[in-house]
């Protein structure tokens, strides 16, 4: 009875209120349409269209459909790769259980276009392969137990003579598989499976590889077959293929240049593929087609190098700098056109000469794993290739044996467990992520999932890094990573606001740095590092540097560390103290964590082994944002 009374009274009150509201509105001269307008605008998210979060993914993963993976033991195909990236537990190529600590948000299965699908077609006794004389020969060698001989014939085949299999039907069937699996596992809003592949040009072993990413779904992507190095080893021909695809289908694609440290100076060379001088058309096409560069992955980090940046104590991170992919020795003179920071500086110089900067790229990381397992965690490193999956001896395995002598040999202990791509986007869809990549609102991580955001403008104030509407103000009055500033107002210098938050499951932060590069009036390029926020109460000196290290809690025998040093969150404000409004410049942010165990320490602990003298056992993970560029005399 009591309950019925309460309900009756409530209903009566509601009726009374509905009768009274118009009277109240009339009494206070508040019109209903005015009330509705205020209600519509009260929510701060109304009309908001800037990116709200960072999405994590791998743009460079190989499966058994890549011949240099499948022919040496990779059995996991695109389907298993997507399942693993989405967070499922799978069995690795060597029979180990494997699972990510946290799922990825997106994945590009980037299998090599050349002889795509060869290994799984052999295993499946696919008759399409056996219609080709070369394909039939390789099939019979594998079935006779001479798979390595077949693989070496593939490796030593002359790319310039075209596809040795010469089977359009096989290429079509393999590409149909790749696009079908991507479509099956693409789940807008939850997980993005991009359609993509890798174009694998390496003349003389100089790595010029590009990952090609489609914005589109299967209906458009299936209208073409991947353009491969058998078609041409010249990147300009790849760009022509991309333009033709877009004209034919109405779709879009972009290319990501491979990290350049195995190109022996050719990834960011200062002339065309055939040696001709660069021109404006080349510069315009390159930056249109290749808005991103991969700067960290398993085959090393290509941000910078101590030879190029002797004043940067953090430039020696996870380097693989002895050879190209044919194990031909590297000369120091090659380094300047391999590493991203030097390329960014050369881009300023080329813009002055050509009118366009061909190296105005954003920066990302990815794995380049050939196991089907997109794993960039130090304590979950499943290796570059199946025979380099976890084992007690893998750190000693010879990966590249140089004819120039053992000093140029490369063992797996030099390889990294890296990296990932962070993408700032509104939603987890092909379209939103692709558009963010195209506008370069992305950053590279060596495997950690730390969050970093930067805005540059002309009138930010130091206290504004703490504003609750930090991002809204950043977009309203400035530009994000990947953006452009131009035409400095009189008396103004660029002001940058940065926020960095540690990986929730990772290490605290050591510092936030700004890397500046610029071109002076005499045509000479320069660089300088500034510390803008440091943890632990350390001081930044008058030269903009904090020389005191953050400390070190790493317990190598137990492969552990402590977050008792560093900071979980750092913010930084910086105004360029040496700005010249007439000089082209760029700025990017580097965020560095406190020291943590390297994958070699985790292996040593797990297998109870002693690593060889000189093995790196700890590291400081980091992230590199895409630059923000300043150009004088442009609007």
Coordinates of C-alpha atoms in Angstrom, one line a residue, residues 101-481:
X101 CA 49.5 -9.0 -22.9
X102 CA 47.1 -6.6 -24.6
X103 CA 45.5 -6.8 -28.0
X104 CA 46.5 -4.5 -30.8
X105 CA 44.0 -2.1 -32.3
X106 CA 45.1 -2.6 -35.9
X107 CA 47.3 -4.7 -38.1
X108 CA 48.7 -4.7 -41.6
X109 CA 49.7 -8.1 -42.9
X110 CA 52.4 -7.0 -45.2
X111 CA 53.5 -10.2 -47.0
X112 CA 56.1 -9.8 -49.8
X113 CA 54.5 -9.4 -53.2
X114 CA 57.2 -11.4 -54.8
X115 CA 56.2 -15.1 -55.1
X116 CA 53.3 -14.4 -52.8
X117 CA 51.9 -17.6 -51.2
X118 CA 54.7 -19.9 -52.5
X119 CA 55.2 -21.9 -49.3
X120 CA 51.5 -22.5 -48.3
X121 CA 50.8 -23.4 -52.0
X122 CA 53.5 -26.0 -51.8
X123 CA 52.2 -27.4 -48.5
X124 CA 48.7 -27.6 -49.9
X125 CA 49.8 -29.3 -53.2
X126 CA 48.1 -26.5 -55.0
X127 CA 48.0 -27.3 -58.7
X128 CA 48.3 -23.6 -59.7
X129 CA 51.9 -23.7 -58.6
X130 CA 52.7 -26.8 -60.5
X131 CA 51.6 -25.3 -63.8
X132 CA 54.7 -23.2 -63.7
X133 CA 58.0 -25.0 -64.6
X134 CA 59.9 -23.1 -61.9
X135 CA 57.1 -23.6 -59.4
X136 CA 56.9 -27.3 -60.2
X137 CA 60.7 -27.6 -59.7
X138 CA 60.6 -25.9 -56.3
X139 CA 57.6 -28.0 -55.3
X140 CA 59.4 -31.2 -56.1
X141 CA 62.5 -30.1 -54.3
X142 CA 60.5 -29.4 -51.1
X143 CA 58.7 -32.7 -51.4
X144 CA 62.0 -34.5 -51.8
X145 CA 63.3 -33.0 -48.6
X146 CA 65.4 -30.3 -50.3
X147 CA 63.4 -27.3 -49.2
X148 CA 66.5 -25.3 -48.4
X149 CA 67.8 -25.8 -52.0
X150 CA 64.5 -24.5 -53.3
X151 CA 64.6 -21.5 -51.0
X152 CA 68.2 -20.6 -52.1
X153 CA 67.2 -20.9 -55.8
X154 CA 64.4 -18.4 -54.9
X155 CA 66.8 -16.1 -53.0
X156 CA 69.4 -16.1 -55.8
X157 CA 66.9 -15.6 -58.7
X158 CA 67.6 -12.4 -60.6
X159 CA 64.8 -10.0 -59.7
X160 CA 65.5 -7.8 -62.7
X161 CA 64.4 -10.7 -65.0
X162 CA 60.9 -10.8 -63.6
X163 CA 58.8 -13.3 -61.8
X164 CA 60.5 -16.7 -62.0
X165 CA 57.1 -18.5 -61.4
X166 CA 55.2 -16.5 -64.0
X167 CA 51.8 -17.6 -62.9
X168 CA 49.1 -14.8 -62.8
X169 CA 46.6 -17.4 -61.6
X170 CA 48.7 -18.2 -58.6
X171 CA 49.3 -14.5 -57.8
X172 CA 45.5 -13.9 -58.1
X173 CA 44.7 -16.8 -55.8
X174 CA 47.2 -15.7 -53.2
X175 CA 46.0 -12.1 -53.3
X176 CA 42.4 -13.3 -53.0
X177 CA 43.4 -15.1 -49.8
X178 CA 45.1 -12.1 -48.3
X179 CA 42.2 -9.7 -49.0
X180 CA 39.7 -12.3 -47.8
X181 CA 41.3 -12.8 -44.5
X182 CA 41.7 -9.0 -44.0
X183 CA 38.0 -8.6 -44.7
X184 CA 37.1 -11.5 -42.4
X185 CA 38.9 -10.0 -39.4
X186 CA 38.2 -6.3 -39.9
X187 CA 35.8 -5.2 -37.3
X188 CA 35.1 -1.4 -37.4
X189 CA 35.2 0.1 -34.0
X190 CA 37.0 -2.8 -32.4
X191 CA 39.9 -4.0 -34.6
X192 CA 41.1 -2.8 -38.0
X193 CA 42.6 -5.3 -40.4
X194 CA 44.2 -3.3 -43.2
X195 CA 44.7 -4.8 -46.7
X196 CA 48.4 -4.4 -47.6
X197 CA 51.6 -5.9 -48.8
X198 CA 55.3 -5.2 -49.1
X199 CA 57.1 -4.2 -52.3
X200 CA 60.6 -5.7 -51.9
X201 CA 63.2 -3.9 -53.9
X202 CA 66.7 -4.5 -52.8
X203 CA 69.2 -4.0 -55.7
X204 CA 72.5 -5.4 -54.6
X205 CA 71.0 -6.1 -51.2
X206 CA 70.3 -2.4 -50.5
X207 CA 67.0 -2.4 -48.8
X208 CA 64.5 -0.1 -50.5
X209 CA 61.4 -1.9 -49.3
X210 CA 58.0 -0.2 -48.9
X211 CA 54.9 -1.4 -47.2
X212 CA 51.8 -0.5 -49.2
X213 CA 48.6 0.1 -47.3
X214 CA 45.1 0.3 -48.8
X215 CA 42.4 2.5 -47.3
X216 CA 39.9 0.4 -49.1
X217 CA 38.1 -2.9 -48.6
X218 CA 38.2 -6.0 -50.7
X219 CA 36.0 -4.8 -53.5
X220 CA 38.6 -2.2 -54.6
X221 CA 41.8 -4.0 -53.5
X222 CA 40.9 -7.1 -55.6
X223 CA 40.8 -5.0 -58.8
X224 CA 44.6 -5.1 -58.9
X225 CA 47.4 -7.5 -58.1
X226 CA 50.3 -6.2 -55.9
X227 CA 53.0 -4.4 -57.8
X228 CA 56.2 -6.3 -57.0
X229 CA 60.0 -5.8 -57.4
X230 CA 59.6 -8.3 -60.3
X231 CA 57.7 -5.5 -62.1
X232 CA 60.3 -2.9 -61.2
X233 CA 62.9 -2.1 -58.5
X234 CA 62.5 1.6 -59.0
X235 CA 60.2 3.3 -56.3
X236 CA 59.0 5.8 -58.9
X237 CA 57.3 2.9 -60.8
X238 CA 55.6 1.8 -57.5
X239 CA 54.3 5.4 -57.2
X240 CA 52.9 5.2 -60.8
X241 CA 51.2 1.9 -59.9
X242 CA 49.6 3.6 -56.9
X243 CA 48.3 6.5 -59.0
X244 CA 46.9 4.1 -61.5
X245 CA 45.1 2.1 -58.8
X246 CA 43.5 5.3 -57.5
X247 CA 42.4 6.4 -60.9
X248 CA 41.0 3.0 -61.7
X249 CA 39.1 2.3 -58.5
X250 CA 38.5 5.6 -56.8
X251 CA 40.4 4.2 -53.8
X252 CA 43.4 5.3 -51.9
X253 CA 46.7 3.9 -50.8
X254 CA 49.9 5.0 -49.2
X255 CA 53.4 3.6 -48.9
X256 CA 55.7 3.4 -45.8
X257 CA 59.4 3.4 -46.4
X258 CA 61.2 0.6 -44.5
X259 CA 63.7 1.7 -41.9
X260 CA 66.8 2.7 -43.8
X261 CA 69.6 1.2 -41.8
X262 CA 70.1 -1.8 -44.1
X263 CA 70.0 0.2 -47.3
X264 CA 73.7 1.1 -47.4
X265 CA 72.8 4.7 -47.9
X266 CA 70.0 4.3 -50.5
X267 CA 66.7 4.8 -48.7
X268 CA 67.1 8.6 -48.5
X269 CA 69.6 9.0 -51.2
X270 CA 70.0 12.5 -52.8
X271 CA 69.5 11.4 -56.4
X272 CA 67.0 9.3 -58.2
X273 CA 67.1 5.5 -58.4
X274 CA 69.1 5.5 -61.6
X275 CA 71.4 8.3 -60.5
X276 CA 69.6 11.3 -62.2
X277 CA 69.3 14.5 -60.1
X278 CA 66.2 15.0 -58.0
X279 CA 63.6 17.4 -59.3
X280 CA 60.4 19.0 -58.1
X281 CA 58.2 16.4 -59.7
X282 CA 60.1 13.6 -57.9
X283 CA 59.9 15.5 -54.6
X284 CA 56.1 16.1 -54.9
X285 CA 55.4 12.5 -55.8
X286 CA 57.5 11.0 -53.1
X287 CA 56.0 12.9 -50.3
X288 CA 52.5 12.4 -51.7
X289 CA 53.0 8.6 -51.9
X290 CA 55.2 8.1 -48.9
X291 CA 54.0 10.2 -46.0
X292 CA 55.5 7.9 -43.4
X293 CA 58.8 6.3 -42.6
X294 CA 59.4 3.4 -40.3
X295 CA 62.2 4.4 -37.8
X296 CA 62.3 1.4 -35.5
X297 CA 61.7 -2.3 -35.9
X298 CA 63.4 -5.7 -35.2
X299 CA 66.2 -4.9 -37.6
X300 CA 67.3 -1.9 -35.6
X301 CA 66.3 1.7 -34.9
X302 CA 66.9 4.2 -37.6
X303 CA 66.2 7.5 -35.8
X304 CA 69.8 8.6 -35.6
X305 CA 73.4 7.4 -35.1
X306 CA 76.3 8.6 -33.0
X307 CA 78.4 9.2 -36.1
X308 CA 75.8 11.7 -37.3
X309 CA 74.7 13.0 -33.9
X310 CA 77.8 12.9 -31.6
X311 CA 76.3 15.3 -29.1
X312 CA 73.2 13.1 -28.6
X313 CA 73.9 10.6 -25.9
X314 CA 70.7 8.7 -26.7
X315 CA 71.5 8.2 -30.4
X316 CA 73.1 4.8 -30.0
X317 CA 69.8 3.0 -29.4
X318 CA 69.4 -0.6 -30.7
X319 CA 71.6 0.0 -33.8
X320 CA 72.1 -2.6 -36.6
X321 CA 74.7 -0.8 -38.7
X322 CA 77.2 -3.2 -40.1
X323 CA 75.9 -4.3 -43.5
X324 CA 73.0 -4.3 -46.0
X325 CA 70.7 -7.3 -46.3
X326 CA 73.2 -9.1 -48.5
X327 CA 75.8 -8.7 -45.7
X328 CA 77.8 -6.2 -47.8
X329 CA 79.8 -4.0 -45.4
X330 CA 78.6 -0.5 -44.6
X331 CA 80.8 2.6 -45.0
X332 CA 80.4 5.5 -42.6
X333 CA 79.7 7.7 -45.6
X334 CA 76.5 5.8 -46.2
X335 CA 75.0 6.6 -42.8
X336 CA 73.9 10.2 -43.7
X337 CA 71.3 8.9 -46.2
X338 CA 70.0 6.0 -44.1
X339 CA 68.8 7.6 -40.8
X340 CA 65.6 9.5 -40.4
X341 CA 66.9 12.6 -38.6
X342 CA 69.5 13.3 -41.2
X343 CA 66.9 12.7 -43.9
X344 CA 64.7 15.3 -42.3
X345 CA 67.6 17.7 -42.3
X346 CA 68.4 17.0 -45.9
X347 CA 64.7 17.5 -46.7
X348 CA 65.0 21.1 -45.6
X349 CA 68.0 21.6 -47.9
X350 CA 66.2 19.9 -50.8
X351 CA 63.1 22.1 -50.3
X352 CA 65.3 25.2 -50.7
X353 CA 66.6 23.8 -54.0
X354 CA 63.5 22.1 -55.4
X355 CA 60.7 24.1 -53.8
X356 CA 59.3 20.9 -52.2
X357 CA 60.6 18.7 -49.4
X358 CA 60.6 15.0 -50.5
X359 CA 61.5 13.8 -46.9
X360 CA 58.7 15.5 -45.1
X361 CA 57.6 12.3 -43.5
X362 CA 55.9 11.2 -40.3
X363 CA 57.5 8.5 -38.1
X364 CA 56.2 5.2 -37.0
X365 CA 57.5 1.9 -35.7
X366 CA 56.5 -1.7 -36.5
X367 CA 57.8 -5.2 -36.1
X368 CA 58.8 -6.6 -39.5
X369 CA 58.4 -10.0 -37.8
X370 CA 58.4 -13.0 -40.2
X371 CA 56.7 -15.3 -37.7
X372 CA 53.0 -14.2 -38.1
X373 CA 53.3 -12.9 -34.5
X374 CA 53.1 -9.1 -34.0
X375 CA 55.0 -9.0 -30.7
X376 CA 57.1 -6.0 -29.7
X377 CA 57.4 -6.7 -26.0
X378 CA 60.8 -7.3 -24.5
X379 CA 59.5 -10.2 -22.3
X380 CA 57.4 -11.6 -25.1
X381 CA 59.9 -11.5 -28.0
X382 CA 59.0 -14.2 -30.5
X383 CA 61.8 -13.4 -32.9
X384 CA 62.3 -12.2 -36.4
X385 CA 62.0 -15.7 -38.0
X386 CA 60.7 -19.0 -36.8
X387 CA 64.2 -20.4 -36.0
X388 CA 64.7 -17.3 -33.8
X389 CA 61.7 -18.0 -31.7
X390 CA 62.5 -18.3 -27.9
X391 CA 65.3 -20.8 -27.2
X392 CA 68.4 -20.9 -25.0
X393 CA 70.8 -20.3 -28.0
X394 CA 69.0 -17.9 -30.3
X395 CA 71.0 -14.9 -29.2
X396 CA 74.1 -16.6 -30.7
X397 CA 72.5 -17.6 -34.0
X398 CA 74.2 -16.1 -37.1
X399 CA 71.7 -14.1 -39.2
X400 CA 74.0 -12.4 -41.6
X401 CA 77.4 -13.8 -42.5
X402 CA 79.6 -11.3 -44.3
X403 CA 82.2 -12.2 -46.9
X404 CA 84.2 -9.2 -45.7
X405 CA 85.1 -11.0 -42.4
X406 CA 83.6 -11.9 -39.0
X407 CA 83.7 -8.3 -37.8
X408 CA 80.8 -7.6 -40.2
X409 CA 78.8 -10.7 -39.2
X410 CA 75.4 -10.1 -37.5
X411 CA 74.1 -12.4 -34.8
X412 CA 70.5 -12.3 -33.5
X413 CA 71.5 -10.8 -30.2
X414 CA 71.9 -7.5 -32.1
X415 CA 68.2 -7.6 -33.2
X416 CA 65.5 -5.7 -31.3
X417 CA 62.1 -6.5 -30.0
X418 CA 60.5 -3.5 -31.6
X419 CA 58.3 -1.6 -32.5
X420 CA 54.8 -0.2 -32.7
X421 CA 52.8 2.6 -34.5
X422 CA 50.8 5.0 -32.4
X423 CA 48.0 6.7 -34.4
X424 CA 45.8 9.5 -33.1
X425 CA 42.4 9.1 -34.6
X426 CA 38.7 9.6 -33.8
X427 CA 37.7 5.9 -34.2
X428 CA 39.2 2.5 -34.9
X429 CA 38.3 2.1 -38.6
X430 CA 40.3 1.8 -41.8
X431 CA 39.3 5.2 -42.9
X432 CA 40.0 7.1 -39.7
X433 CA 43.4 5.4 -39.1
X434 CA 44.5 5.7 -42.7
X435 CA 43.6 9.4 -42.8
X436 CA 45.6 10.0 -39.6
X437 CA 48.6 8.2 -41.2
X438 CA 48.2 10.4 -44.3
X439 CA 48.2 13.6 -42.2
X440 CA 51.1 12.2 -40.2
X441 CA 49.4 12.4 -36.8
X442 CA 51.3 9.4 -35.7
X443 CA 54.4 8.4 -33.7
X444 CA 56.9 5.6 -33.4
X445 CA 57.4 3.4 -30.3
X446 CA 60.1 0.9 -29.7
X447 CA 57.5 -1.4 -28.2
X448 CA 56.2 0.5 -25.2
X449 CA 52.7 2.0 -25.3
X450 CA 53.4 5.3 -23.7
X451 CA 51.1 8.1 -24.7
X452 CA 52.6 11.3 -26.1
X453 CA 50.9 14.4 -27.5
X454 CA 52.4 17.6 -28.8
X455 CA 51.0 20.9 -30.2
X456 CA 53.0 23.8 -31.6
X457 CA 51.7 27.4 -32.0
X458 CA 52.7 31.0 -31.5
X459 CA 51.0 32.0 -28.3
X460 CA 50.8 29.0 -25.9
X461 CA 51.7 29.8 -22.3
X462 CA 53.5 27.6 -19.8
X463 CA 50.5 27.1 -17.6
X464 CA 48.4 25.8 -20.5
X465 CA 49.9 22.4 -20.5
X466 CA 47.8 21.8 -17.4
X467 CA 44.5 22.9 -18.9
X468 CA 41.7 20.4 -18.9
X469 CA 41.0 21.4 -22.5
X470 CA 44.7 20.9 -23.5
X471 CA 43.9 19.1 -26.7
X472 CA 41.0 21.4 -27.7
X473 CA 43.2 24.4 -27.3
X474 CA 46.1 22.7 -29.1
X475 CA 44.0 22.1 -32.2
X476 CA 42.3 25.5 -32.0
X477 CA 45.4 27.6 -31.7
X478 CA 48.1 25.4 -33.1
X479 CA 49.0 22.2 -35.0
X480 CA 49.6 18.6 -33.8
X481 CA 52.4 16.3 -34.7

